Coordinates of C-alpha atoms and ligand atoms in Angstrom, one line a residue:
X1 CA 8.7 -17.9 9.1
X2 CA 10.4 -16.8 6.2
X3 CA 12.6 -13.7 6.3
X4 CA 13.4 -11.1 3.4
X5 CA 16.2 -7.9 3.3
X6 CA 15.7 -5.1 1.8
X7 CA 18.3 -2.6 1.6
X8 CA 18.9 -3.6 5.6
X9 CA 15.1 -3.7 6.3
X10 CA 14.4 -7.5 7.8
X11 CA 10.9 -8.7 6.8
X12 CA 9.6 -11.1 9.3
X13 CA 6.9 -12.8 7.1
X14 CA 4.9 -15.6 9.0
X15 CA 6.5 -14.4 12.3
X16 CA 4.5 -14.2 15.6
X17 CA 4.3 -11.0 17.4
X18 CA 4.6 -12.3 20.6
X19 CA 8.1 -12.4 19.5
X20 CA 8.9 -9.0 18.9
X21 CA 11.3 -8.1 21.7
X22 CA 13.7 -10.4 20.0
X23 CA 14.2 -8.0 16.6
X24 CA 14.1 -4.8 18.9
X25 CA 17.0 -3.0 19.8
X26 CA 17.6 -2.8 24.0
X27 CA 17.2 0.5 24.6
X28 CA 14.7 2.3 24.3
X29 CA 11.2 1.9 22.0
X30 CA 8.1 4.1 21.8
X31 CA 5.2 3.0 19.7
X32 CA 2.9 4.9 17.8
X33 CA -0.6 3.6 17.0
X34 CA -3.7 4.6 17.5
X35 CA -6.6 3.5 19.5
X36 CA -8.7 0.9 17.8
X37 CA -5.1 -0.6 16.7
X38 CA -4.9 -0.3 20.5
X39 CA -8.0 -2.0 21.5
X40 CA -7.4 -5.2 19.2
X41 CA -3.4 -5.6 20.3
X42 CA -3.5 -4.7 24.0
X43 CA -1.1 -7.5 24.5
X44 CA 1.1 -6.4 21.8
X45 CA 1.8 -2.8 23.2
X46 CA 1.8 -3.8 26.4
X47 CA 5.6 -3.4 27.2
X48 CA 5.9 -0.1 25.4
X49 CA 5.4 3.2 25.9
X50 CA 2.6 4.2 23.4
X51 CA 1.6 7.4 21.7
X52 CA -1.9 7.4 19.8
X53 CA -2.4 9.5 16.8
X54 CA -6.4 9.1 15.0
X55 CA -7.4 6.4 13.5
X56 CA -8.3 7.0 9.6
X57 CA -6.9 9.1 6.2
X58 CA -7.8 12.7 7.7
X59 CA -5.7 11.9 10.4
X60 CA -2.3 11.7 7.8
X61 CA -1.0 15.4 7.9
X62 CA 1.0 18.1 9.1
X63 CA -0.5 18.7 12.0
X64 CA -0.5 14.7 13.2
X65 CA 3.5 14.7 12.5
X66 CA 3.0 18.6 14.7
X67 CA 1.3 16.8 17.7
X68 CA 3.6 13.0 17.7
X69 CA 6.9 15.5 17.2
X70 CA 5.5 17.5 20.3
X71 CA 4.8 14.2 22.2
X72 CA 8.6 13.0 21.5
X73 CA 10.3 16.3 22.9
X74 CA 8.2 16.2 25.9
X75 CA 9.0 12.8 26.9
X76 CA 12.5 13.4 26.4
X77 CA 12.9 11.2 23.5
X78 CA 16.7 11.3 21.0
X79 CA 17.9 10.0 18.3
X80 CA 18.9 6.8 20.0
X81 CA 14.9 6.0 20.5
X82 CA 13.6 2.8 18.3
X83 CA 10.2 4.2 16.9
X84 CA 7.6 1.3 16.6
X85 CA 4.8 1.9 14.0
X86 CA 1.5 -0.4 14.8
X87 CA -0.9 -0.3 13.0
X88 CA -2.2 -0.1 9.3
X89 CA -0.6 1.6 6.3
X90 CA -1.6 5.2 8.0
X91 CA 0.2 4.5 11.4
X92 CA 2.9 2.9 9.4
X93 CA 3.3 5.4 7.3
X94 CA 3.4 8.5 9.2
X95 CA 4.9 7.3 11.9
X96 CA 7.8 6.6 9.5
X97 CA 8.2 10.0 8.6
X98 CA 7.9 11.4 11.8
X99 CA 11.0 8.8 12.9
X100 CA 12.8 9.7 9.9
X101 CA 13.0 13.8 10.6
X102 CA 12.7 13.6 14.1
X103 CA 16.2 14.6 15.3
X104 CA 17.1 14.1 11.6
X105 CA 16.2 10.4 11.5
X106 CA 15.9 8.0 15.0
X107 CA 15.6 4.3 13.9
X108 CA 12.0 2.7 13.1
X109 CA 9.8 -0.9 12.3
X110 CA 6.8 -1.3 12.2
X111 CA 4.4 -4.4 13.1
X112 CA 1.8 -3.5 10.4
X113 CA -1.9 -4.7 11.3
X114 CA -3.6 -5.3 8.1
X115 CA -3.3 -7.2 5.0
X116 CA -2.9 -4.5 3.1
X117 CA -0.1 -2.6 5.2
X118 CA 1.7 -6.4 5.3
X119 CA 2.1 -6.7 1.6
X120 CA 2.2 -2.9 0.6
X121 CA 2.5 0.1 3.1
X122 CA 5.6 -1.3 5.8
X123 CA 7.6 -2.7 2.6
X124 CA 9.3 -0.5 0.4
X125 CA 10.7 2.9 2.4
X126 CA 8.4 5.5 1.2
X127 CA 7.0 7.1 4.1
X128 CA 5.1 10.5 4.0
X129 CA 1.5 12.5 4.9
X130 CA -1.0 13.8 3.0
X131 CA -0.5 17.8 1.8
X132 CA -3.6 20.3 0.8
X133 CA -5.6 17.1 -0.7
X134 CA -2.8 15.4 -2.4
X135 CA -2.0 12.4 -1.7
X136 CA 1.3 11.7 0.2
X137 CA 2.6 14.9 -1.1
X138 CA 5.4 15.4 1.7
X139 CA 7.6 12.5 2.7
X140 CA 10.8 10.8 2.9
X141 CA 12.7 7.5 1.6
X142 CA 13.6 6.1 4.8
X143 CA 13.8 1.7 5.1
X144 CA 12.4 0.4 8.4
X145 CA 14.9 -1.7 10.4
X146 CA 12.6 -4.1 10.8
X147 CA 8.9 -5.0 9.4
X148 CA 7.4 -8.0 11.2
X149 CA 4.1 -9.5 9.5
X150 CA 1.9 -11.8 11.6
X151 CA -1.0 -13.2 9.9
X152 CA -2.2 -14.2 12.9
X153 CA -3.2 -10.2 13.3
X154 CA -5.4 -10.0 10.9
X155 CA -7.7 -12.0 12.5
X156 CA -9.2 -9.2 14.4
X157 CA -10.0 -7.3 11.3
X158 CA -13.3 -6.2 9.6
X159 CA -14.1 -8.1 6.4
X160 CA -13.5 -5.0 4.2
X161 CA -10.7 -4.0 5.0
X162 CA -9.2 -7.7 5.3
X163 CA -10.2 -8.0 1.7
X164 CA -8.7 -4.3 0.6
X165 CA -5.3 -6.1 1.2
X166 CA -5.9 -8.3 -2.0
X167 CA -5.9 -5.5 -4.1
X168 CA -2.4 -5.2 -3.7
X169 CA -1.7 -8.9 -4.1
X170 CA -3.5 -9.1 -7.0
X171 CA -1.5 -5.8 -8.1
X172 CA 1.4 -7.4 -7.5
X173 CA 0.6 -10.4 -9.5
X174 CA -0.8 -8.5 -12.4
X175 CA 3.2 -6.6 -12.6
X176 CA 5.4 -9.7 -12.2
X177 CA 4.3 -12.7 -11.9
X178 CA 1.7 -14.9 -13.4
X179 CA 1.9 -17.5 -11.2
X180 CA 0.9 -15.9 -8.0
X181 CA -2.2 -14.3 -10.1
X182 CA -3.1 -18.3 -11.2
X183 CA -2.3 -20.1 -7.2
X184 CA -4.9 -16.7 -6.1
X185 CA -7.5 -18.0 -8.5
X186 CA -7.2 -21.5 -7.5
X187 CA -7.0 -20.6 -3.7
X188 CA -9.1 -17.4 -3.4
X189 CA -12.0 -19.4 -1.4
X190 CA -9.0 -19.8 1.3
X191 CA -7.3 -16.5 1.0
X192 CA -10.5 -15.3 2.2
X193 CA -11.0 -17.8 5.1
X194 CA -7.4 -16.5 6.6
X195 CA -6.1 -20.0 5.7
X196 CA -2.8 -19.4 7.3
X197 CA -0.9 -21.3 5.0
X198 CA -2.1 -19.6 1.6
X199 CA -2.3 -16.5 3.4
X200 CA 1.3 -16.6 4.5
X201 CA 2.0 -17.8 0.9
X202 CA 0.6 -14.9 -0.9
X203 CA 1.8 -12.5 1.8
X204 CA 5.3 -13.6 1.3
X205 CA 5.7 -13.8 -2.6
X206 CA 3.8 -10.3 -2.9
X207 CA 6.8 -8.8 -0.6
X208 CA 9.0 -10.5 -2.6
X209 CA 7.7 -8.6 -5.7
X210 CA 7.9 -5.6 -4.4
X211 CA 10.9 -5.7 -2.5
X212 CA 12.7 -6.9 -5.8
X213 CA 11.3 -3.8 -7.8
X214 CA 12.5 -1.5 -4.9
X215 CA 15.8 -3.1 -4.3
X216 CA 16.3 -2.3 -8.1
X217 CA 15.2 1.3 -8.0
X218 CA 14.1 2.7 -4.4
X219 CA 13.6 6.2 -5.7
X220 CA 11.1 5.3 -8.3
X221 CA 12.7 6.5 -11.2
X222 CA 12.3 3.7 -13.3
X223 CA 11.2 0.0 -12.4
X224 CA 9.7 1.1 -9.3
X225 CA 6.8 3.3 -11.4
X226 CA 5.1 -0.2 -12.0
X227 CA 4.0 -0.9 -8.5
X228 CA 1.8 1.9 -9.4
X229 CA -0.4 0.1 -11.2
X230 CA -3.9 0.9 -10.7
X231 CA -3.0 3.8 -8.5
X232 CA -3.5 7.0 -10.9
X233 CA -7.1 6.2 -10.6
X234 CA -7.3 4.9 -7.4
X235 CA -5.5 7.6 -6.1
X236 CA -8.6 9.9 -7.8
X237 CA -11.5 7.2 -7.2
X238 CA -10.5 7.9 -3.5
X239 CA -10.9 12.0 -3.6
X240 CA -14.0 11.0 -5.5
X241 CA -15.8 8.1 -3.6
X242 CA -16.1 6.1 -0.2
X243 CA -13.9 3.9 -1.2
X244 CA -10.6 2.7 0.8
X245 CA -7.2 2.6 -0.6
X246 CA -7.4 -0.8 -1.5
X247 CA -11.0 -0.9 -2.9
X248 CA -9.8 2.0 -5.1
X249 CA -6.8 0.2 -6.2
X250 CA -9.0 -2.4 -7.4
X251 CA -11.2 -0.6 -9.1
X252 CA -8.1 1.4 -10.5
X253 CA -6.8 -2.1 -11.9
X254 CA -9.7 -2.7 -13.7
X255 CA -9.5 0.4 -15.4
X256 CA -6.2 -0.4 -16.1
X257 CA -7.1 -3.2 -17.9
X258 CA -9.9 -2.4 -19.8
X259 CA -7.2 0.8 -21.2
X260 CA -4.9 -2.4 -21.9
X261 CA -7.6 -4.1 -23.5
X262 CA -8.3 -0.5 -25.8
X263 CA -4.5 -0.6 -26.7
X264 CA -4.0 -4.3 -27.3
X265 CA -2.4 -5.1 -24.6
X266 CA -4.7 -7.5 -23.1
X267 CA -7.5 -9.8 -24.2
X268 CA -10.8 -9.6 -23.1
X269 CA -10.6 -13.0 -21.2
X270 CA -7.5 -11.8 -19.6
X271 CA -9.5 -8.8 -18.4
X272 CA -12.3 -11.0 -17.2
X273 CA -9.6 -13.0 -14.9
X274 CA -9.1 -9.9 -13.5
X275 CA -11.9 -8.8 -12.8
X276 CA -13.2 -12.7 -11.7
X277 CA -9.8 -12.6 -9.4
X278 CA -10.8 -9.4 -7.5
X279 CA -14.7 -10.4 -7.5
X280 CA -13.6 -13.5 -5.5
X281 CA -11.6 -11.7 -3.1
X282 CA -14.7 -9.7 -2.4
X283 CA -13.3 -6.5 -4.2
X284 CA -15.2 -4.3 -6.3
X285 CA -14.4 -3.6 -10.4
X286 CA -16.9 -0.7 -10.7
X287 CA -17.6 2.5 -8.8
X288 CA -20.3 5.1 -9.1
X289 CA -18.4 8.5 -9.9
X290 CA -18.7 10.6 -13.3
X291 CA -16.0 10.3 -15.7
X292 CA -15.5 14.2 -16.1
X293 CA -15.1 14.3 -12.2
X294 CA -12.7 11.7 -12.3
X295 CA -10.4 12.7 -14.9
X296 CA -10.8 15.8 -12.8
X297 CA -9.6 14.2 -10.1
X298 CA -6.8 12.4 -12.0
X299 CA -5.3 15.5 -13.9
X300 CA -4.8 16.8 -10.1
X301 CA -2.4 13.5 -8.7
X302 CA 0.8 14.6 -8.5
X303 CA 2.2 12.2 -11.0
X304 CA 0.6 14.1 -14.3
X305 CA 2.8 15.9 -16.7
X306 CA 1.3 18.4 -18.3
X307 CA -1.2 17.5 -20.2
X308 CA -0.1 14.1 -20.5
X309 CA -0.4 11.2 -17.8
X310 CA 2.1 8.8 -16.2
X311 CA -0.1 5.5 -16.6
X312 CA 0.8 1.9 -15.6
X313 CA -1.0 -0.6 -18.1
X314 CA -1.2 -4.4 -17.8
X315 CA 0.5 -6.6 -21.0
X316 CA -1.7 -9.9 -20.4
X317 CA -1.3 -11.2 -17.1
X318 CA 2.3 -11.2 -15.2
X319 CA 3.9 -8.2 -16.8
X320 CA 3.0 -4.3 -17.1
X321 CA 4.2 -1.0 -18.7
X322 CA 4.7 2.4 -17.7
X323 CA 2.9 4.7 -21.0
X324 CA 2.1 8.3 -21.7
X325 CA -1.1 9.2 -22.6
X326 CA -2.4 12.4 -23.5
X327 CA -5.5 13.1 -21.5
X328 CA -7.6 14.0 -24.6
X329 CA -6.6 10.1 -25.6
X330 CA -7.4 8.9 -22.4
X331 CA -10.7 10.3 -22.0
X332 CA -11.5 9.2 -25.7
X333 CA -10.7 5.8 -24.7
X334 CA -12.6 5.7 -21.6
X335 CA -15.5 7.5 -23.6
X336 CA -15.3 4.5 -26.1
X337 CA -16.5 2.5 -23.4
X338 CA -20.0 3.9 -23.0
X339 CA -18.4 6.7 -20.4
X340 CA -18.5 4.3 -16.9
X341 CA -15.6 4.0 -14.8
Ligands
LIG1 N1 6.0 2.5 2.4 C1 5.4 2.1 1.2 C2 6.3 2.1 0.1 O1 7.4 2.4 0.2 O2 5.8 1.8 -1.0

């Protein structure tokens, strides 16, 4: 078990949930989850009171934080009251907000419940719903108290969204630190089985990442912008397409890439390990949406400026860059590449 601070959050990485009690304050603790987290972790939730929100993206607005906020008062709930988030990035997520203006702020953790809200959703403080179709438009900056990651409960997960998690991994890698990306190449086979050793591994040095870019700038106004890598487009691919979160993230990093590759940022073989990486983990590089409704899509995320957008680009592999680009110059690039996304 390793353990990592962030700005007073304690990441449990490699710790077992069975031992949860032990980083939970006495008094008292209500969790919020929702029923398939339910189903898998019966155990888990066993000694708390529970309140279920839906499972799934159209279930992270307004009107979920409305209904959990209703379900507090009426159980008599203050700000003494530990709120538990189970679940993936969703449950962690909004049940983050709704501890962090509930009463103006009760204390929170979460137990997250897949790979993906181990390494990317629980860590980092940013905690918020969806708003009239943009993405995570109304939130807070609020750190957990506590964020306890047990690979053992992934085990229970479908195969997709196990593998969604390595998007972020790989994101991760691709920002800071080459050697992650080159022990993921090597070990990808494993990664995939659950091997708990290279599992906990990558789990671990992923949180480190990011909880050394947040710890540096936890309002995103500088260093932080890079852990959006591959998230301009994911963040449309997903308005766009079927895909989840993580899926869209990797495709979004390829496209990131191949922009990198345009500028000079990247060589084509570096580009390939990118792609090879993700392919590996079982993630996809392509998806089937026009490029007009795309760049649709993408002048709409919240992060555009004008006519310009905020993009993160890959230099090689273990290092990014936050650029600028005019959208006319963006679509000519993309259009330079036959037009596929
Ligand atoms: N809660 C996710 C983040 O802060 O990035």
């Amino acid at each position: 078990m390793e353990e990592i601070t962030l700005h007073g959050s304690r990441i449990l990485v490699g710790e077992r949930a069975g031992n949860l009690s032990r980083y939970l304050p006495r008094g008292r603790v209500i969790a919020i989850t929702n029923p398939v987290v339910r189903a898998c972790h019966a155990a888990l939730l066993a000694p708390y009171e529970t309140i279920e929100m839906g499972d799934g993206e159209a279930h992270k607005t307004l009107e979920t934080v409305d209904r959990l906020a209703g379900e507090l008062v009426a159980r008599g709930a203050d700000r003494d009251t530990f709120i538990l988030g189970v679940g993936g990035g969703i449950a962690c997520d909004v049940a983050g907000f709704v501890a962090s203006i509930f009463m103006r702020g009760c204390p929170f953790g979460f137990v997250p419940t897949t790979l993906l809200a181990q390494v990317d959703a629980s860590v980092g403080g940013k905690n918020g719903v969806n708003y009239r179709g943009f993405k995570n438009m109304l939130g807070v900056f609020a750190q957990p108290r506590v964020v306890l990651c047990d690979p053992g409960l992934l085990r229970t997960l479908d195969p997709r969204v196990y593998a969604a998690g390595f998007a972020e991994i790989v994101k991760a890698a691709m920002i800071a630190d080459a050697s992650l990306f080159e022990y993921l190449e090597r070990h990808a086979g494993e990664a995939a089985r659950q091997d708990a050793g290279v599992l906990e591994r990558v789990v671990s040095v992923s949180i480190k990442i990011k909880a050394a870019i947040v710890a540096a700038d936890e309002r995103e106004r500088g260093a932080r912008r890079l852990l959006n890598l591959g998230h301009t487009f994911a963040h449309a691919i997903e308005k766009c397409s079927r895909l989840s979160h993580g899926e869209a993230v990797s495709v979004g990093l390829c496209m990131a890439s191949r922009l990198s590759v345009r500028l000079g940022l990247m060589s084509e073989a570096e580009r390939e390990r990118v792609t090879g990486l993700l392919a590996a983990l079982s993630l996809p590089a392509r998806v089937e949406v026009p490029l007009p409704e795309l760049f649709a899509a993408t002048r709409a995320d919240k992060k555009k400026s004008g006519d310009r957008l905020h993009v993160i680009l890959p230099v090689g592999i273990g290092r990014s860059e936050a650029r600028v680009l005019p959208f006319a110059e963006l679509e000519r690039l993309f259009t330079g590449l036959n037009g596929e996304v």
